[in-house]
Tab-separated table of C-alpha atoms in Angstrom:
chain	number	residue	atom	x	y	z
A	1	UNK	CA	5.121	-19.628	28.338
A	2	UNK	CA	6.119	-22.050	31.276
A	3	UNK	CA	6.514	-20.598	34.897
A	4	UNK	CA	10.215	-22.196	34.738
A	5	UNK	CA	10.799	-20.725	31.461
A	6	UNK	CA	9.587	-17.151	32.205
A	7	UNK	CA	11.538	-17.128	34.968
A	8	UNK	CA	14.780	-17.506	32.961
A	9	UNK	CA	14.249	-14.347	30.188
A	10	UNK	CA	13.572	-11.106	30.840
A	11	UNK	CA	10.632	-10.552	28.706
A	12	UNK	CA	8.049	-9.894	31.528
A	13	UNK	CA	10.723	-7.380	32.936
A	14	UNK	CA	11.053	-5.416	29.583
A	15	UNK	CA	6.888	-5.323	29.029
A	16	UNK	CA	6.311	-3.897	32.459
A	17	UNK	CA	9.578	-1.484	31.367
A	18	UNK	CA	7.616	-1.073	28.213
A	19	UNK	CA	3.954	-0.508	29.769
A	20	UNK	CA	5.689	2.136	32.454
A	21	UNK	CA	7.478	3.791	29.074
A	22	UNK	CA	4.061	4.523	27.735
A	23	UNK	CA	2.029	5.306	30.643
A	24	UNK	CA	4.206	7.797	31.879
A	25	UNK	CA	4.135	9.982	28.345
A	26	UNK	CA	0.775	9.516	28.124
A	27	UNK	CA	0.957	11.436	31.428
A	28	UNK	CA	2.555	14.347	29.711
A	29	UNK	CA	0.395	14.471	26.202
A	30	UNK	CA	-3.146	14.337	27.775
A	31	UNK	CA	-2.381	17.534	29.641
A	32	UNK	CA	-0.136	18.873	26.539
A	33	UNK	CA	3.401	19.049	28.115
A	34	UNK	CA	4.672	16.933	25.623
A	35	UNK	CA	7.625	19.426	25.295
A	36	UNK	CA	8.347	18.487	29.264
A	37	UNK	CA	8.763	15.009	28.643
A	38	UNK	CA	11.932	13.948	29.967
A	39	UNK	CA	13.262	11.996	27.049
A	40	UNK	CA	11.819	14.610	24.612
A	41	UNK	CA	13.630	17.177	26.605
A	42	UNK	CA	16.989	14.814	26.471
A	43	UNK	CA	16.194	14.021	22.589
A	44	UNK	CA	15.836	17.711	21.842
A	45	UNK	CA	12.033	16.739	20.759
A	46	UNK	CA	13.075	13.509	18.533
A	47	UNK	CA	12.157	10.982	20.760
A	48	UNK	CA	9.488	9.780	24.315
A	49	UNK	CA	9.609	7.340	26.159
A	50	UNK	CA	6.766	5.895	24.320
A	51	UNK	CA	8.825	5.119	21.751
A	52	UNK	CA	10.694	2.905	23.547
A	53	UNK	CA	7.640	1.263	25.055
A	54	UNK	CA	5.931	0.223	21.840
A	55	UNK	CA	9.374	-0.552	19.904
A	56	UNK	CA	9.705	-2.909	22.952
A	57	UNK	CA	6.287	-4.340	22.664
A	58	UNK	CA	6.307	-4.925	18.928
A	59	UNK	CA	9.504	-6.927	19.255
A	60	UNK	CA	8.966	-8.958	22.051
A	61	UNK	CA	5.455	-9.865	20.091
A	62	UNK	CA	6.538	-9.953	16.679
A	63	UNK	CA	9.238	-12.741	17.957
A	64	UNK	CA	6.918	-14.734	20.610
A	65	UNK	CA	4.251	-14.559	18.592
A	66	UNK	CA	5.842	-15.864	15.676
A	67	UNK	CA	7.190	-18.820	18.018
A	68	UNK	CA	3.659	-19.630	18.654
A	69	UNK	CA	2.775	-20.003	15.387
A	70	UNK	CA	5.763	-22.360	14.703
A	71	UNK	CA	4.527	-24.387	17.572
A	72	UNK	CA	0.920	-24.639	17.275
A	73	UNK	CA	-0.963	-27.214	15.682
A	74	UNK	CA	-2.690	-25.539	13.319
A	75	UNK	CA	-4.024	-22.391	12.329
A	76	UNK	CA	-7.293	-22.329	14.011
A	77	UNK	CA	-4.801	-23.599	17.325
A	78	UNK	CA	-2.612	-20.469	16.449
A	79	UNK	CA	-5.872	-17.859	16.338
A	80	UNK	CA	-7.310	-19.404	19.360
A	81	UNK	CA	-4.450	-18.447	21.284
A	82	UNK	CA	-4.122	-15.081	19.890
A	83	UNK	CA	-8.099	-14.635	20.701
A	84	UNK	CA	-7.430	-15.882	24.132
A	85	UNK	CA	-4.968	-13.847	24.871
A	86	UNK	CA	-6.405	-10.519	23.622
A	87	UNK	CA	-10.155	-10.446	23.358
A	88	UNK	CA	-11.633	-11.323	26.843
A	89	UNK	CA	-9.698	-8.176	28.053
A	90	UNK	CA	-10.761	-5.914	25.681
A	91	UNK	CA	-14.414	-7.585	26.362
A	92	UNK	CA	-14.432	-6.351	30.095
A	93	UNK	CA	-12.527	-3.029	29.173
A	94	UNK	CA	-15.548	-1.975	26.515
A	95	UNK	CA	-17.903	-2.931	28.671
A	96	UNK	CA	-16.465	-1.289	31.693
A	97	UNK	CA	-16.229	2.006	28.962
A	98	UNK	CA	-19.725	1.785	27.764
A	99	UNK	CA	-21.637	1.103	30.882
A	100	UNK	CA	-19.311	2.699	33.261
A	101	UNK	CA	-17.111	5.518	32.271
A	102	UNK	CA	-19.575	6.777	29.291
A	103	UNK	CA	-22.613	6.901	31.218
A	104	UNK	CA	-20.371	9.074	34.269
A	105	UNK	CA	-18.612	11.052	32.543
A	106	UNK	CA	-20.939	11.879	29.295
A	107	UNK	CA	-22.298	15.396	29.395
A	108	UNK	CA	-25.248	13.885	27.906
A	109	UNK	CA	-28.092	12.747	30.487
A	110	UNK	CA	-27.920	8.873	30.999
A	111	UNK	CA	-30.986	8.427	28.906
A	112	UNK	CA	-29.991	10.408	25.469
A	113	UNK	CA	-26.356	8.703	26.047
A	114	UNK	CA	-27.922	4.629	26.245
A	115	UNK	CA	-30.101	5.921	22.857
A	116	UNK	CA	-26.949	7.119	20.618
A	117	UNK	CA	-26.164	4.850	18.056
A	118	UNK	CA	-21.954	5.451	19.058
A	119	UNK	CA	-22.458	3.876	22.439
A	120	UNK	CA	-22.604	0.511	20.941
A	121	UNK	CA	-20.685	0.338	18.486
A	122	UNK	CA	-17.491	0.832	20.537
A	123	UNK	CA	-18.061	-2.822	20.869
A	124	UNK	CA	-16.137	-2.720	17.842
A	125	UNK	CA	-13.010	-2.555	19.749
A	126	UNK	CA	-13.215	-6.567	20.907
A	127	UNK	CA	-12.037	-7.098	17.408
A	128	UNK	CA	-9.188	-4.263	16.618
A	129	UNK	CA	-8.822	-6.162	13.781
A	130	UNK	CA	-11.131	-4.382	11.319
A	131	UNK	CA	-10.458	-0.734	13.220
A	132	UNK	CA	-11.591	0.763	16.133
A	133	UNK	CA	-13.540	3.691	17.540
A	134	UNK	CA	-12.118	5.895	19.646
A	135	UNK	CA	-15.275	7.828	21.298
A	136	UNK	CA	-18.606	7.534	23.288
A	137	UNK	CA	-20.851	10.095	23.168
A	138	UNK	CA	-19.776	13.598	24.523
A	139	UNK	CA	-17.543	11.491	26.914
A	140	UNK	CA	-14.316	13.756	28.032
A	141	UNK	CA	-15.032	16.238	25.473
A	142	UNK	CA	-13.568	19.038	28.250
A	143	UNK	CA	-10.454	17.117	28.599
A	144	UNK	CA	-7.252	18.954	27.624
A	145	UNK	CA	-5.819	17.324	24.898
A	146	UNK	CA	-8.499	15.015	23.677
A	147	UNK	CA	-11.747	12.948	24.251
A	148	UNK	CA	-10.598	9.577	23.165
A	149	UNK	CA	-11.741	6.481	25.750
A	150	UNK	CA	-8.494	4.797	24.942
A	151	UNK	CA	-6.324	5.814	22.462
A	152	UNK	CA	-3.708	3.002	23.373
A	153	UNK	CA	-6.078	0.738	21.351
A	154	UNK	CA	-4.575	1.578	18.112
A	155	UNK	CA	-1.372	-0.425	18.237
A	156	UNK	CA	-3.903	-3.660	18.766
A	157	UNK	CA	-4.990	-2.658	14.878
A	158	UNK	CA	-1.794	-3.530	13.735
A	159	UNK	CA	-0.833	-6.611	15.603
A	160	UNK	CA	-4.098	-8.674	15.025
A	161	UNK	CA	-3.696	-7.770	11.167
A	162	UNK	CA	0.388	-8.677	12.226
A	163	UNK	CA	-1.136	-11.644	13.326
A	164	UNK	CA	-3.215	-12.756	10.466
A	165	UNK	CA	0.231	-12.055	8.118
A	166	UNK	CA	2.137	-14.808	10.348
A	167	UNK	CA	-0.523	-17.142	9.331
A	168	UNK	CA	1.210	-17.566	6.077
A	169	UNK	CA	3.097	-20.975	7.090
A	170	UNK	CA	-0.017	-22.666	7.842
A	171	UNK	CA	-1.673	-21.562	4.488
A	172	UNK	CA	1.462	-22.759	2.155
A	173	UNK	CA	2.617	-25.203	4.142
A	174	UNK	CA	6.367	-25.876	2.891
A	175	UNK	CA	6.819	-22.723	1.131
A	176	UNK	CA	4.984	-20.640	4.091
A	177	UNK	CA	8.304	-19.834	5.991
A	178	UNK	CA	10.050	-18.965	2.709
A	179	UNK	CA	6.904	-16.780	1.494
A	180	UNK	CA	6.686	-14.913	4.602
A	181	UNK	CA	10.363	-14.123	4.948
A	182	UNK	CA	10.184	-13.149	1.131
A	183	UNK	CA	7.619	-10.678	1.768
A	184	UNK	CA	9.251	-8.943	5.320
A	185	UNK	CA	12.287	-8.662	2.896
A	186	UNK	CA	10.239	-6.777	0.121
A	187	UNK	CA	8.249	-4.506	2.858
A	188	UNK	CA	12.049	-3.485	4.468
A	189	UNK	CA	13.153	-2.712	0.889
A	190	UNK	CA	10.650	-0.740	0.211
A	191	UNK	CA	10.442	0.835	3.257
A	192	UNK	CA	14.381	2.003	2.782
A	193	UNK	CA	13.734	2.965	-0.771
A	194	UNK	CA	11.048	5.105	-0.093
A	195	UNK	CA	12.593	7.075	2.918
A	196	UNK	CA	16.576	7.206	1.103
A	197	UNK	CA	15.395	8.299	-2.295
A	198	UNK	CA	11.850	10.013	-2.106
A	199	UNK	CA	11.761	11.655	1.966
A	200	UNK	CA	8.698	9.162	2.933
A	201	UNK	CA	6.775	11.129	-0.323
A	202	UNK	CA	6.384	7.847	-2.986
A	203	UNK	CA	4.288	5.923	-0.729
A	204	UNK	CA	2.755	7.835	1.991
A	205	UNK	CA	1.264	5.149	3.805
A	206	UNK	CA	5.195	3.488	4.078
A	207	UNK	CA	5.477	6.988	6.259
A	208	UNK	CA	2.846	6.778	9.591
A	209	UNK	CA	4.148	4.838	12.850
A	210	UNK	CA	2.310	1.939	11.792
A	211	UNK	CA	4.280	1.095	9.360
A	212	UNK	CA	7.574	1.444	10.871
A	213	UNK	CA	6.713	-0.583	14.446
A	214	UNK	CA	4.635	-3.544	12.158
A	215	UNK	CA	8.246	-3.382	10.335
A	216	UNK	CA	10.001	-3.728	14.109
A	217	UNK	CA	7.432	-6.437	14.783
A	218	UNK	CA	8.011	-8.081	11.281
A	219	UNK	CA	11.719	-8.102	11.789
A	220	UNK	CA	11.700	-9.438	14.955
A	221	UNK	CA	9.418	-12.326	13.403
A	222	UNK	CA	12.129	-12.652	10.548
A	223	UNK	CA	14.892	-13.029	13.261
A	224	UNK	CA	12.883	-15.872	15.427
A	225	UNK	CA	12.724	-17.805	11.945
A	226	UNK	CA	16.121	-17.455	10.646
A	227	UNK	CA	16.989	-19.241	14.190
A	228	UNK	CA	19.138	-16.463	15.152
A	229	UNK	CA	21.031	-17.644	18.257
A	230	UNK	CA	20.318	-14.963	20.759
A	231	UNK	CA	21.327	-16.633	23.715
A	232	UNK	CA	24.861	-16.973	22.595
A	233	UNK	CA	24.902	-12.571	21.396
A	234	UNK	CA	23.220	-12.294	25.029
A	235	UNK	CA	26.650	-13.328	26.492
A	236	UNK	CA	28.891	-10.833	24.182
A	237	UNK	CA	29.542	-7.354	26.235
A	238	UNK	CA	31.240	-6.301	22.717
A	239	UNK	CA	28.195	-7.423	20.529
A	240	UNK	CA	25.759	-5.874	22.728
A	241	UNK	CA	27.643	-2.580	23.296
A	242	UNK	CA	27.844	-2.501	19.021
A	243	UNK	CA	24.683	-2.832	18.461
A	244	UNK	CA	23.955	0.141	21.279
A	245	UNK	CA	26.732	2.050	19.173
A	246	UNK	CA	25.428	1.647	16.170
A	247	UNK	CA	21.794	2.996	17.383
A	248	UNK	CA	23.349	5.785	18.732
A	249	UNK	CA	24.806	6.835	15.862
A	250	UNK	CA	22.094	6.387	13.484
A	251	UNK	CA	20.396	9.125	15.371
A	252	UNK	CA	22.923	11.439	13.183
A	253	UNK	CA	21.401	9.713	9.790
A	254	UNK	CA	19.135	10.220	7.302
A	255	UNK	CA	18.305	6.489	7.315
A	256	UNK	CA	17.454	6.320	10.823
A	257	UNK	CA	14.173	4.839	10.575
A	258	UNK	CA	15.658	1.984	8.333
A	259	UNK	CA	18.130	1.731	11.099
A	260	UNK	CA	16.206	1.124	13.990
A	261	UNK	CA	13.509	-1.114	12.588
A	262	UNK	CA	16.359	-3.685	12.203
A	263	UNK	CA	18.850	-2.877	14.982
A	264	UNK	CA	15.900	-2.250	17.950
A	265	UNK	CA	14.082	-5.563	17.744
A	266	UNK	CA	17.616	-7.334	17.394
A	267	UNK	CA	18.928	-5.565	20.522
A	268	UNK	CA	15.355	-5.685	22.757
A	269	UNK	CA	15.460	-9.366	21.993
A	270	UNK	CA	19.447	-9.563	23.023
A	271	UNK	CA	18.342	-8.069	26.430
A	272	UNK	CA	15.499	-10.566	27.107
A	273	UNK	CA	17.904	-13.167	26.634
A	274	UNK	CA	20.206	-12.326	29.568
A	275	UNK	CA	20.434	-13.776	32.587
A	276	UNK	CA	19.750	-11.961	36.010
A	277	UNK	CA	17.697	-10.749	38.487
A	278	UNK	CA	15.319	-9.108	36.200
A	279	UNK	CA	14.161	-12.966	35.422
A	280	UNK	CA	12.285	-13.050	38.122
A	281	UNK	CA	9.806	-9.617	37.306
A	282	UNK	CA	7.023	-11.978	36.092
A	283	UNK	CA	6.882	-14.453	39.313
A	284	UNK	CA	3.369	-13.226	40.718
A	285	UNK	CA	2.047	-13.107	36.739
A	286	UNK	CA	2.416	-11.240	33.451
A	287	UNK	CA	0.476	-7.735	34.525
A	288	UNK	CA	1.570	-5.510	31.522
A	289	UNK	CA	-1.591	-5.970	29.327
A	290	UNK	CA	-3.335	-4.742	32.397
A	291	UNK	CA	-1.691	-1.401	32.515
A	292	UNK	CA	-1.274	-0.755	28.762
A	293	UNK	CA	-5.302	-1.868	28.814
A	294	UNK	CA	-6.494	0.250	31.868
A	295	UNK	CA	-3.941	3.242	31.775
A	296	UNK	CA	-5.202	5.540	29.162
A	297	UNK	CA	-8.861	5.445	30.353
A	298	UNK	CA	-7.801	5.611	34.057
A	299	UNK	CA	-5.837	8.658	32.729
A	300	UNK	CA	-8.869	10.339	31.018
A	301	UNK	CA	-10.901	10.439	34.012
A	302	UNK	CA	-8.195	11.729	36.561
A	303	UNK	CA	-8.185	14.625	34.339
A	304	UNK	CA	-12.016	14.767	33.513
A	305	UNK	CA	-12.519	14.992	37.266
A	306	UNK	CA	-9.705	17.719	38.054
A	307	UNK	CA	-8.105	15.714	40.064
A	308	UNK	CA	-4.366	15.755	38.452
A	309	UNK	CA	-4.276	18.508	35.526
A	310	UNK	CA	-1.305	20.046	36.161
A	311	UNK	CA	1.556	17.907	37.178
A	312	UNK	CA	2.086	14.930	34.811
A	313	UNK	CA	4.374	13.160	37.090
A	314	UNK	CA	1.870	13.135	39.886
A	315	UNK	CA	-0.800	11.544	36.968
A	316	UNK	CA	1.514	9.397	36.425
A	317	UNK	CA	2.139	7.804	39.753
A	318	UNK	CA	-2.026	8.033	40.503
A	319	UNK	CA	-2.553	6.346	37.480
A	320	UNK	CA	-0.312	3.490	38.514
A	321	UNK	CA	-1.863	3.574	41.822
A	322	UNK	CA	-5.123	2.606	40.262
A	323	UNK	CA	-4.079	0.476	37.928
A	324	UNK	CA	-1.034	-2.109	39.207
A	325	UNK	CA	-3.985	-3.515	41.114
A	326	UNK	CA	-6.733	-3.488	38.446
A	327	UNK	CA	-4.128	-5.569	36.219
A	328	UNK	CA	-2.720	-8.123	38.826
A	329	UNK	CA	-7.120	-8.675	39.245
A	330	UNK	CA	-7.061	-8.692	35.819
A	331	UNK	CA	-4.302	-11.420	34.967
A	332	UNK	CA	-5.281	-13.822	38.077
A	333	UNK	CA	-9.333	-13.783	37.680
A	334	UNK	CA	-9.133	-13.084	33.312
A	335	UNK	CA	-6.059	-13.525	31.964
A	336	UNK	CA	-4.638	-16.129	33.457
A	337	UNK	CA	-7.530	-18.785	33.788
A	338	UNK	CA	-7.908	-18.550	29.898
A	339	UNK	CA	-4.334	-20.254	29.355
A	340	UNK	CA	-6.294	-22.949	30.688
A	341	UNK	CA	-8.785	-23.159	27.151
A	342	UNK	CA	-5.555	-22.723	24.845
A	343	UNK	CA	-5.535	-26.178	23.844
A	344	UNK	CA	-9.314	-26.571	23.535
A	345	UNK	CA	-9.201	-26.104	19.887
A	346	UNK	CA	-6.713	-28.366	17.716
């Protein structure tokens, strides 16, 4: 995305929203005061703020994404994007894990940790694609709530296979768009059928959160190709507090889930569409993948080291401290140099 055109949404502004959202229940569940989360507290329990993060980040990416691959000029154009834009991070973040944090913070003696088979194959996790590991050997297995490196990976499962699904266009050429907008159709009937008429018990897999935000992302793809005019429900106070309405009160139905995974992308993609000061969050860069990247690790070892294990706020704003600067690093010296190879492969 163009420097003048980022400057005129607010999608940069809702991912860092999004990758603060996260970060800060994280905070809470790795020291198990989930209860004290202040949204759960609000919700009564129904709902974090990490909820909102990744409902945010699967719509923003299920609709740019799926403007990519409209725009590219082929498939192996589209994928070399997508590997640009994901893989060299998660290179330098499993290397920093495996020759950094594992070897410091593994109760195992450097030499016994370098010989376990588990140290490297969490080089897995360049390529979420076919499923990650979570662990290195004996690393944070004193930590309070659990010894996973980085347990934020799991959401970058479901968009590379997300990814891979969007593909469809290029493979059937005319009958790609129709095919693909055929099948997000089927998933969201079947995702309603199963949750009004069986309580999530016909098909269990429709049931786990990766169904549900892959649906969000899905229907925020299905929205970019219909050509739904955004801009112009961007300028509608009435649309826009309707739509805010509406989510509200689905809270009080059964059918919630069926609810949101239309009415959430459609609204999150209203709100990057309006105009304001908010434009301008993404001026110095696009740091979010930094922080959603970094955090959880970062996390990990502030409590491994008993530095913050009481007060989630305070791991909160320490984790930030270590990490806004890791990402803005990250995007100028990584990130943003390979938007430079996008168009290397045709």
């Amino acid at each position: 995305m163009l420097l003048k055109e980022r400057l005129s949404n607010n999608y940069d502004f809702l991912r860092v929203f999004a990758a603060l959202c996260i970060t800060l229940t994280h905070s809470y569940n790795l020291i198990l005061k989930n209860d004290d989360e202040p949204l759960m507290k609000l919700t009564g329990n129904r709902f974090d703020f990490s909820f909102i993060g990744l409902s945010i980040f699967f719509s923003i990416s299920g609709y740019l994404v799926t403007k990519s691959a409209v725009t590219s000029s082929s498939f192996k154009n589209y994928i070399w994007k997508r590997f640009l834009r994901i893989q060299p991070m998660l290179m330098l973040v499993c290397l920093l894990s495996v020759f950094l944090i594992g070897p410091v913070f593994s109760s195992l003696n450097m030499n016994e940790y370098f010989r376990k088979k588990e140290t490297y194959t969490y080089f897995r996790n360049i390529m979420p694609l076919f499923g990650i590991q979570f662990t290195l050997p004996q690393v944070f297995t004193h930590n309070t709530a659990e010894n996973g490196v980085n347990g934020s990976l799991w959401t970058l499962i479901v968009e590379e296979r997300l990814y891979l699904m969007l593909g469809l266009p290029f493979l059937f050429k005319s009958f790609g768009k129709k095919i693909l907008l055929s099948l997000i159709l089927i998933l969201n009937i079947l995702f309603f059928l199963n949750l009004a008429f069986f309580n999530e018990s016909l098909i269990k897999y429709f049931s786990g959160n990766h169904v549900f935000y892959a649906l969000i992302f899905l229907n925020s793809s299905a929205f970019f190709l219909l050509d739904v005019d955004f801009s112009a429900y961007s300028k509608s106070v009435l649309i826009f507090l309707g739509i805010i309405s509406l989510l509200i009160l689905s809270i009080f139905s059964s059918l919630e889930k069926s609810i949101h995974i239309i009415l959430l992308p459609f609204i999150v993609i209203i709100i990057a569409h309006l105009k304001g000061f908010t434009n301008k969050a993404g001026k110095y860069g696009d740091f979010t993948y930094g922080v959603y990247a970094f955090s959880f690790p970062v996390q990990q070892m502030l409590i491994a080291s008993n530095l913050v294990v009481h007060n989630p706020f305070n791991l909160f704003m320490v984790t930030l401290l270590v990490v806004v600067p890791i990402a803005f690093l990250t995007w100028h010296l990584i990130e943003k140099k390979m938007l430079i190879f996008k168009n290397r492969v045709k």
